[in-house]
PDB file of C-alpha atoms and ligand atoms in Angstrom:
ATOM      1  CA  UNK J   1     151.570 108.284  50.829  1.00  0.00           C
ATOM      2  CA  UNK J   2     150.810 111.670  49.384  1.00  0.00           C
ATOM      3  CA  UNK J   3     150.086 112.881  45.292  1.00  0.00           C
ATOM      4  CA  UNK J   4     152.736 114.937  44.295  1.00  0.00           C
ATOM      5  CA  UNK J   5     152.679 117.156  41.024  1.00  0.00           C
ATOM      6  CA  UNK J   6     155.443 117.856  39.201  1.00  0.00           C
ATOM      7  CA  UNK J   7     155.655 120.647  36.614  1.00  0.00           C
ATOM      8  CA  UNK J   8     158.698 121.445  34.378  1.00  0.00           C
ATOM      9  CA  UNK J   9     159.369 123.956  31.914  1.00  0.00           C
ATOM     10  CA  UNK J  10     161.897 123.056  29.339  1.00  0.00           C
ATOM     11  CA  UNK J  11     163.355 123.760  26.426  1.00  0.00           C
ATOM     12  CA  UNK J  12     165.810 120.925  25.097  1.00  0.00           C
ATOM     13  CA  UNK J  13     164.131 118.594  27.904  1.00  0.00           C
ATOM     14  CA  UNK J  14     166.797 118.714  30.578  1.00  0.00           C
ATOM     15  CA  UNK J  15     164.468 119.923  33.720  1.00  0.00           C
ATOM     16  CA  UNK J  16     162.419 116.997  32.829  1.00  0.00           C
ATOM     17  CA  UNK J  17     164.865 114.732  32.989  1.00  0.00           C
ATOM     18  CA  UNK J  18     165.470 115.953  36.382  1.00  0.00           C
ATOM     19  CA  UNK J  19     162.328 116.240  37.102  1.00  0.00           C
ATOM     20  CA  UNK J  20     162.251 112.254  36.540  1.00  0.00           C
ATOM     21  CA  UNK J  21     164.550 111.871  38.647  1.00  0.00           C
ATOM     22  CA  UNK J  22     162.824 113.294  41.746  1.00  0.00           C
ATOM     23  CA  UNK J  23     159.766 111.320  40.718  1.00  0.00           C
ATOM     24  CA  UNK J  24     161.685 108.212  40.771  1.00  0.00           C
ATOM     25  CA  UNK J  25     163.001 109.224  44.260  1.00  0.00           C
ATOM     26  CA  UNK J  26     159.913 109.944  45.784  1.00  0.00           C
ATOM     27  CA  UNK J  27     157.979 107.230  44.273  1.00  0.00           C
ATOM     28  CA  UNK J  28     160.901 104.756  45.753  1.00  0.00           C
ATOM     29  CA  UNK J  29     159.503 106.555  49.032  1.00  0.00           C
ATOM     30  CA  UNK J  30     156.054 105.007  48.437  1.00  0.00           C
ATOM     31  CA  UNK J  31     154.422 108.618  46.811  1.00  0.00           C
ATOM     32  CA  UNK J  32     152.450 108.821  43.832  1.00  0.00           C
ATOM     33  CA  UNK J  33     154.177 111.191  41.413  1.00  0.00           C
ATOM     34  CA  UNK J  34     152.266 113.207  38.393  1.00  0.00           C
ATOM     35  CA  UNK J  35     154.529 114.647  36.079  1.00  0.00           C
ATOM     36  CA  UNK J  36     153.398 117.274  33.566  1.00  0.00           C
ATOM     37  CA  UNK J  37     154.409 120.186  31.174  1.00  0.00           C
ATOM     38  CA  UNK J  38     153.484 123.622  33.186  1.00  0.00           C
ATOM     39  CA  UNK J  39     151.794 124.553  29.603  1.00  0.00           C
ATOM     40  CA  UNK J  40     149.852 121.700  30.010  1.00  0.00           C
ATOM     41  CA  UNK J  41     148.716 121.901  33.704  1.00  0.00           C
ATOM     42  CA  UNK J  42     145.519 123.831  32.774  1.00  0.00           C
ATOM     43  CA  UNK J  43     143.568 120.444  32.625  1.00  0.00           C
ATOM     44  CA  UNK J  44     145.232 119.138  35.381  1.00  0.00           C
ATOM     45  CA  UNK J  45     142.822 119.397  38.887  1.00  0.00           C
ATOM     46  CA  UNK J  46     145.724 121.151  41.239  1.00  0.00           C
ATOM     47  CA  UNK J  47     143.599 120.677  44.585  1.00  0.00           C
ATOM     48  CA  UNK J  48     143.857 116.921  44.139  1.00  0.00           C
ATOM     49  CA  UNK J  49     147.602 116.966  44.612  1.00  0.00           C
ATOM     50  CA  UNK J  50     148.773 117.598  48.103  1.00  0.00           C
ATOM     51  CA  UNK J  51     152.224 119.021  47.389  1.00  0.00           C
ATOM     52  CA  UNK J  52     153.497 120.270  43.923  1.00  0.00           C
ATOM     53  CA  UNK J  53     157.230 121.024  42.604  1.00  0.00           C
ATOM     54  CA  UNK J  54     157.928 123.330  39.745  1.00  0.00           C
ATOM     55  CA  UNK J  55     160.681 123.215  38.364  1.00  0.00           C
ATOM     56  CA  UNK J  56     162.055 125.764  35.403  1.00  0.00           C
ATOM     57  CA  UNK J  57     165.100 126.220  33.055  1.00  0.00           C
ATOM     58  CA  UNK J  58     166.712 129.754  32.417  1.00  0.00           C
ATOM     59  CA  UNK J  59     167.079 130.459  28.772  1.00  0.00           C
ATOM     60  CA  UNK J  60     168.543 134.023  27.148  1.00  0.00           C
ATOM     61  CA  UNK J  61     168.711 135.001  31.115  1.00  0.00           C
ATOM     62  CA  UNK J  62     165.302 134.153  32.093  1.00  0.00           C
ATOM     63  CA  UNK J  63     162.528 132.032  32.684  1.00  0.00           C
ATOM     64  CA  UNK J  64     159.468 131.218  30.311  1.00  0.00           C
ATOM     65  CA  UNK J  65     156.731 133.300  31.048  1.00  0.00           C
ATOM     66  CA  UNK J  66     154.532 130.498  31.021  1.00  0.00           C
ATOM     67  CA  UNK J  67     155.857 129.831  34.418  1.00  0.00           C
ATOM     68  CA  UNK J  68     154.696 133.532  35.821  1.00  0.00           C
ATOM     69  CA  UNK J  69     151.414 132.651  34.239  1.00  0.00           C
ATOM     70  CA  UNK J  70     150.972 129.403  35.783  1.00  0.00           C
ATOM     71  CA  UNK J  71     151.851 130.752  38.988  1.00  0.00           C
ATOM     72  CA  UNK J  72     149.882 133.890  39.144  1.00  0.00           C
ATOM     73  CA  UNK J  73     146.850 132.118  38.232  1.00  0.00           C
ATOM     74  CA  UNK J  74     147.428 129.122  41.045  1.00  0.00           C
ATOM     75  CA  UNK J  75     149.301 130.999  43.801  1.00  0.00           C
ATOM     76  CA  UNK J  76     146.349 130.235  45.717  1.00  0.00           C
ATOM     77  CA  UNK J  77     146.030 126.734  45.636  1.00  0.00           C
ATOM     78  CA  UNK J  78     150.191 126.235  45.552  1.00  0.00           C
ATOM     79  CA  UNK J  79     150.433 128.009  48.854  1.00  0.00           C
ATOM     80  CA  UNK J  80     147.765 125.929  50.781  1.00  0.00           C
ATOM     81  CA  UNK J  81     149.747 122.752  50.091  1.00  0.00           C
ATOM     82  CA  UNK J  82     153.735 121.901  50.616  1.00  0.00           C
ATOM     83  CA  UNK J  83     155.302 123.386  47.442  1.00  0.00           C
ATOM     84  CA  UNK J  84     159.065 123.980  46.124  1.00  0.00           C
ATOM     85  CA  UNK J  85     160.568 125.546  43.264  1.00  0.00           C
ATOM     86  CA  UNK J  86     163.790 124.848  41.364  1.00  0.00           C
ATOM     87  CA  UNK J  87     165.747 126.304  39.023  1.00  0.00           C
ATOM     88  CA  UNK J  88     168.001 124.920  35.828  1.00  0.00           C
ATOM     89  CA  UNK J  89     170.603 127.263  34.500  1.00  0.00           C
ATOM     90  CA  UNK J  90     174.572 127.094  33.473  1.00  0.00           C
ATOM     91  CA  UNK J  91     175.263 130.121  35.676  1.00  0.00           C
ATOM     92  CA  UNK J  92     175.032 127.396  38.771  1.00  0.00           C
ATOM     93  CA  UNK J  93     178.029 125.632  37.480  1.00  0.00           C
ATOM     94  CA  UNK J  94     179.871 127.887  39.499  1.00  0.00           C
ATOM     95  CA  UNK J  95     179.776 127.258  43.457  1.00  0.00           C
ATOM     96  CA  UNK J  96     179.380 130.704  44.280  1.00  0.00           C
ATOM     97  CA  UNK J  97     176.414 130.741  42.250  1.00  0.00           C
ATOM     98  CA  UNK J  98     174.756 127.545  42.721  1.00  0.00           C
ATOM     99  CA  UNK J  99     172.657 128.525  45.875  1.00  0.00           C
ATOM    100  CA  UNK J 100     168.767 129.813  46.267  1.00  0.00           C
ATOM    101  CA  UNK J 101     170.220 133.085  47.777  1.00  0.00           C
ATOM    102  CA  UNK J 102     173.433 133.238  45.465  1.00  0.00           C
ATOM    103  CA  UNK J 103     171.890 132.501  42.211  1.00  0.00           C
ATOM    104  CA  UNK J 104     170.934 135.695  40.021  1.00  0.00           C
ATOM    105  CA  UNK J 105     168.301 133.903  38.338  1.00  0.00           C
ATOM    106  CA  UNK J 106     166.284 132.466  41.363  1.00  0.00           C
ATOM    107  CA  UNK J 107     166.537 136.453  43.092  1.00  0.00           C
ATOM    108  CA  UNK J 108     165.132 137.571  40.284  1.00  0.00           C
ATOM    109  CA  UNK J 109     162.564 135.006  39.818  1.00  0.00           C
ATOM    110  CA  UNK J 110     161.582 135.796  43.069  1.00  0.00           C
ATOM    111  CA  UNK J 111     161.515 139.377  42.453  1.00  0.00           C
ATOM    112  CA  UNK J 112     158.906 139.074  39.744  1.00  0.00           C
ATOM    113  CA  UNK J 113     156.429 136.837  41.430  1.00  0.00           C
ATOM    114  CA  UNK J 114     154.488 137.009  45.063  1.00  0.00           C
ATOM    115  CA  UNK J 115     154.959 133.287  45.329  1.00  0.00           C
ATOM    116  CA  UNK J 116     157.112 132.441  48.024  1.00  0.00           C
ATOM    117  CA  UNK J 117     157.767 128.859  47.460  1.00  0.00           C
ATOM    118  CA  UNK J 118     158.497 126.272  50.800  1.00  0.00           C
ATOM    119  CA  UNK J 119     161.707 125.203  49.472  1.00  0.00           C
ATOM    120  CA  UNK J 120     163.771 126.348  46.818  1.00  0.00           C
ATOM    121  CA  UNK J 121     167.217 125.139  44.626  1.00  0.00           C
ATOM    122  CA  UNK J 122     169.155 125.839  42.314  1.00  0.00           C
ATOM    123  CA  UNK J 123     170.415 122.636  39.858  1.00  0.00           C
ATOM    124  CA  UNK J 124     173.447 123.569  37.303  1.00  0.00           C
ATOM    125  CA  UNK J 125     172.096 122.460  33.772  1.00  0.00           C
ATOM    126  CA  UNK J 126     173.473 120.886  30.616  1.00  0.00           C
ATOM    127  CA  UNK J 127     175.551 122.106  27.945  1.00  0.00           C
ATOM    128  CA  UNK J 128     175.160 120.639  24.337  1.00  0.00           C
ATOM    129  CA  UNK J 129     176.964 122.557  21.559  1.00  0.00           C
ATOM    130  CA  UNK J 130     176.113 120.269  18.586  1.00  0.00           C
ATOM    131  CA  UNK J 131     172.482 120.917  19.376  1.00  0.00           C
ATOM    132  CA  UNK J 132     172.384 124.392  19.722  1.00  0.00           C
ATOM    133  CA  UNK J 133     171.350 126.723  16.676  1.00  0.00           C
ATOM    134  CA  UNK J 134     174.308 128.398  14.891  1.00  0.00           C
ATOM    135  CA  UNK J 135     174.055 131.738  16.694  1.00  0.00           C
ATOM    136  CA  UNK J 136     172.841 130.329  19.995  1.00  0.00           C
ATOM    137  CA  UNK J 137     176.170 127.968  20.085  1.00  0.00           C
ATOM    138  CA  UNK J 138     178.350 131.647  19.087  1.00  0.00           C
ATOM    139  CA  UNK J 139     176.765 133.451  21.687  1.00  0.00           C
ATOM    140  CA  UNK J 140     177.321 130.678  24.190  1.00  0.00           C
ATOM    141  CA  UNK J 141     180.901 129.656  23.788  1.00  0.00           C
ATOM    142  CA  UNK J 142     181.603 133.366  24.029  1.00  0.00           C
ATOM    143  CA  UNK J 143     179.881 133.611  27.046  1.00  0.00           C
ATOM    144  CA  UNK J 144     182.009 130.405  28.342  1.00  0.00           C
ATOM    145  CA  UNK J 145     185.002 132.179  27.295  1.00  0.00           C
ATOM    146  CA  UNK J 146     184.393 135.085  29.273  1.00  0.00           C
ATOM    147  CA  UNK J 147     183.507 132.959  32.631  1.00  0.00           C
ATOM    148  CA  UNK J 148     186.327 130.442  32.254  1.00  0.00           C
ATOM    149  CA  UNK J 149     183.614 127.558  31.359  1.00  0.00           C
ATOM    150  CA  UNK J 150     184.153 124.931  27.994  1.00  0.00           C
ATOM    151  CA  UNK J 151     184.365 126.727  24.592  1.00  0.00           C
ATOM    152  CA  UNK J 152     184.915 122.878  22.016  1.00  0.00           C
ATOM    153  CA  UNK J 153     182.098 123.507  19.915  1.00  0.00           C
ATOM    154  CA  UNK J 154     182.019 119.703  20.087  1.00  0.00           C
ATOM    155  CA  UNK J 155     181.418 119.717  23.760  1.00  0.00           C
ATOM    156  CA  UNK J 156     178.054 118.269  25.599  1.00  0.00           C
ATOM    157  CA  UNK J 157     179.121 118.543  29.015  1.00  0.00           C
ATOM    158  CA  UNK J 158     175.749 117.997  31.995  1.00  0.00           C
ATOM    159  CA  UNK J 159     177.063 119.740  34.872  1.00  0.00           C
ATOM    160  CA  UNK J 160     173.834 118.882  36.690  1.00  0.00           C
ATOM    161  CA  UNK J 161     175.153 117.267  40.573  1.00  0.00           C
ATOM    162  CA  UNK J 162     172.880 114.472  40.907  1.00  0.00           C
ATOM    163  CA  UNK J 163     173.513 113.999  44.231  1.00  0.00           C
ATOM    164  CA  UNK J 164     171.907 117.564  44.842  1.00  0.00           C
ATOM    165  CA  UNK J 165     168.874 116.532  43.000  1.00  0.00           C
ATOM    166  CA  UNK J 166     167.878 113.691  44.833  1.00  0.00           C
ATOM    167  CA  UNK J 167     168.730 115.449  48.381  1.00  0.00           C
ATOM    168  CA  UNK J 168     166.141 117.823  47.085  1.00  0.00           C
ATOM    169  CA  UNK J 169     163.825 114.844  46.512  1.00  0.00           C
ATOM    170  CA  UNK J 170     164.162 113.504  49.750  1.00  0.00           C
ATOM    171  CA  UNK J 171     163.188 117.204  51.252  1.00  0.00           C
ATOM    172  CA  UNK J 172     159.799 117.473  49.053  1.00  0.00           C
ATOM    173  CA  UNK J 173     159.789 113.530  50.668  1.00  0.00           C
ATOM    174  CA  UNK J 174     159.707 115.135  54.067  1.00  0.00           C
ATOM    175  CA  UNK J 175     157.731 118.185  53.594  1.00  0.00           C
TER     176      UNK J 175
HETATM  177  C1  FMN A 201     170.044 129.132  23.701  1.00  0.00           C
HETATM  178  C2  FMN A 201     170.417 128.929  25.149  1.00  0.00           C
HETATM  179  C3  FMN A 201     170.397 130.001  26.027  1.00  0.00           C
HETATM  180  C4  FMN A 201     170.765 129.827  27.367  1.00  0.00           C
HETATM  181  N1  FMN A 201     170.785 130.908  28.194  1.00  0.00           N
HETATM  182  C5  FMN A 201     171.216 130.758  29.461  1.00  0.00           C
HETATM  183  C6  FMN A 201     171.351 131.888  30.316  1.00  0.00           C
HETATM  184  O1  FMN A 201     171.018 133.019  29.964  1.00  0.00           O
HETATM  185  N2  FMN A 201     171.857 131.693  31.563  1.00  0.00           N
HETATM  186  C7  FMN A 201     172.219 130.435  32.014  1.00  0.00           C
HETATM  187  O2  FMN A 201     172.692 130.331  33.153  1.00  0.00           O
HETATM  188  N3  FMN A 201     172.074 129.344  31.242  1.00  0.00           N
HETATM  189  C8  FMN A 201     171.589 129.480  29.990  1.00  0.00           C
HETATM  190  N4  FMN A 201     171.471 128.388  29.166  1.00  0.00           N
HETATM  191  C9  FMN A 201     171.763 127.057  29.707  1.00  0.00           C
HETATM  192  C10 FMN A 201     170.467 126.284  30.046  1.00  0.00           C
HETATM  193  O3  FMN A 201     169.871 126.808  31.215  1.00  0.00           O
HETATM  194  C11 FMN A 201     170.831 124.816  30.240  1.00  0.00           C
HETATM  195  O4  FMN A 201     171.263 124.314  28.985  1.00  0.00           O
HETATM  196  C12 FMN A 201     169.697 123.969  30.765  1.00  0.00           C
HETATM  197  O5  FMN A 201     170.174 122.668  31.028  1.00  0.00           O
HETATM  198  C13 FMN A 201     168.532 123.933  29.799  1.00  0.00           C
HETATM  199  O6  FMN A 201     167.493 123.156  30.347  1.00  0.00           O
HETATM  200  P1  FMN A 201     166.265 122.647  29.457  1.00  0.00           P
HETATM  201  O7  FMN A 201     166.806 121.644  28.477  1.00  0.00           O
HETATM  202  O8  FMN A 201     165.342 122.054  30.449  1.00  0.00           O
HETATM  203  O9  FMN A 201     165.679 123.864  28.782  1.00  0.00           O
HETATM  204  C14 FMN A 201     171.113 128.537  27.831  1.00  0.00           C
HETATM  205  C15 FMN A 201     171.111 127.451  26.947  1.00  0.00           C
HETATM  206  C16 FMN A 201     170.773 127.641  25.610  1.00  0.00           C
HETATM  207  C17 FMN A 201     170.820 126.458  24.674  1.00  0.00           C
END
C-alpha cells in the first residue's frame, strides 16, 4: 500500500470531483489517498507521501498560478517520488485536442514550469451555463459558437470521459 497525495486546483469544483474519483479508484486498490486544495498544501508534510497527483483546471486560457507556485517551491520533493499531472479544460472536448502532446494548454503548462511530471493527461471538463457570471456565459457561448460546441444558455453539459479518468487511476495505481 502506498500514501498518495492528491492536489486539485479548481474553480467551480469540477477537478475535485475528479480528483475523487481517482481516490476512490486507488483506494479500491488498497492505497491510502490524501486529498487537498494545492492552496492549502503548505501545511501538508509532502515527504510523507510516496507519490502525489496534481491535478488543475484551465480558466480564461490558463492555469492558476497557485499551481506554478506550488510547484516551483516542491519540484524537489515531487520529482524524488512517482508523480503525474492532469489537466481540466473544454478545449479537450475535441479528440484532436484531448491528448498530453495535442492539448495547447498542457504544452504550455509545460513550457512555463521545469517540472517534468511521470505521467501526464488531459480530462475534457464541464460546461454549466446557468452558473456562469453574465459575461463569462457571453464570452463562452461565443466561443462554442465559433468551435461548433453547445451555445443553449440553459445547457450544463460534463464532457469529462470517465472511463479516461479511472484508466489514469489505475496508472498512478501502477507507478
Ligand atoms: C469563466 C470560465 C472560463 C473558462 N475558460 C476556459 C478556457 O480558456 N479554455 C478551456 O478549454 N476551458 C475553459 N473553461 C472551461 C473549464 O476548464 C471547465 O469548465 C472545467 O470543468 C472547470 O473546472 P473547475 O470547476 O475544476 O474549475 C472555462 C470555464 C469558465 C466557467
Amino acid at each position: 500500500m502506498s500514501a498518495i497525495l492528491i492536489l486539485y486546483s479548481t474553480v467551480d469544483g469540477h477537478t475535485r470531483t475528479i480528483c475523487e474519483r481517482i481516490g476512490r479508484t486507488l483506494a479500491a486498490a488498497g492505497h491510502g489517498v490524501t486529498l487537498a486544495r494545492i492552496e492549502d498544501a503548505g501545511g501538508i508534510d509532502l515527504p510523507a507521501y510516496d507519490r502525489i497527483v496534481i491535478g488543475a483546471s484551465v480558466r480564461c486560457g490558463r492555469h492558476r498560478p497557485s499551481v506554478f507556485e506550488f510547484v516551483e517551491a516542491n519540484r524537489s520533493v515531487l520529482e524524488r517520488r512517482p508523480n503525474a499531472f492532469f489537466t481540466v479544460n473544454i478545449v479537450a472536448r475535441k479528440p484532436e485536442k484531448n491528448r498530453p502532446e495535442t492539448n495547447p494548454y498542457l504544452r504550455a503548462f509545460l513550457r512555463r514550469t521545469r517540472w517534468r511530471p511521470q505521467l501526464l493527461d488531459v480530462f475534457a471538463g464541464r460546461l454549466d451555463y446557468p452558473r456562469c457570471r453574465p459575461l463569462d456565459r457571453l464570452v463562452i457561448r461565443c466561443i462554442m459558437w465559433l468551435t461548433g460546441g453547445p451555445t443553449d444558455p440553459a445547457a450544463v453539459v460534463e464532457f469529462t470521459d470517465w472511463t479516461r479518468v479511472e484508466a489514469f487511476a489505475r496508472r498512478v495505481a501502477a507507478m
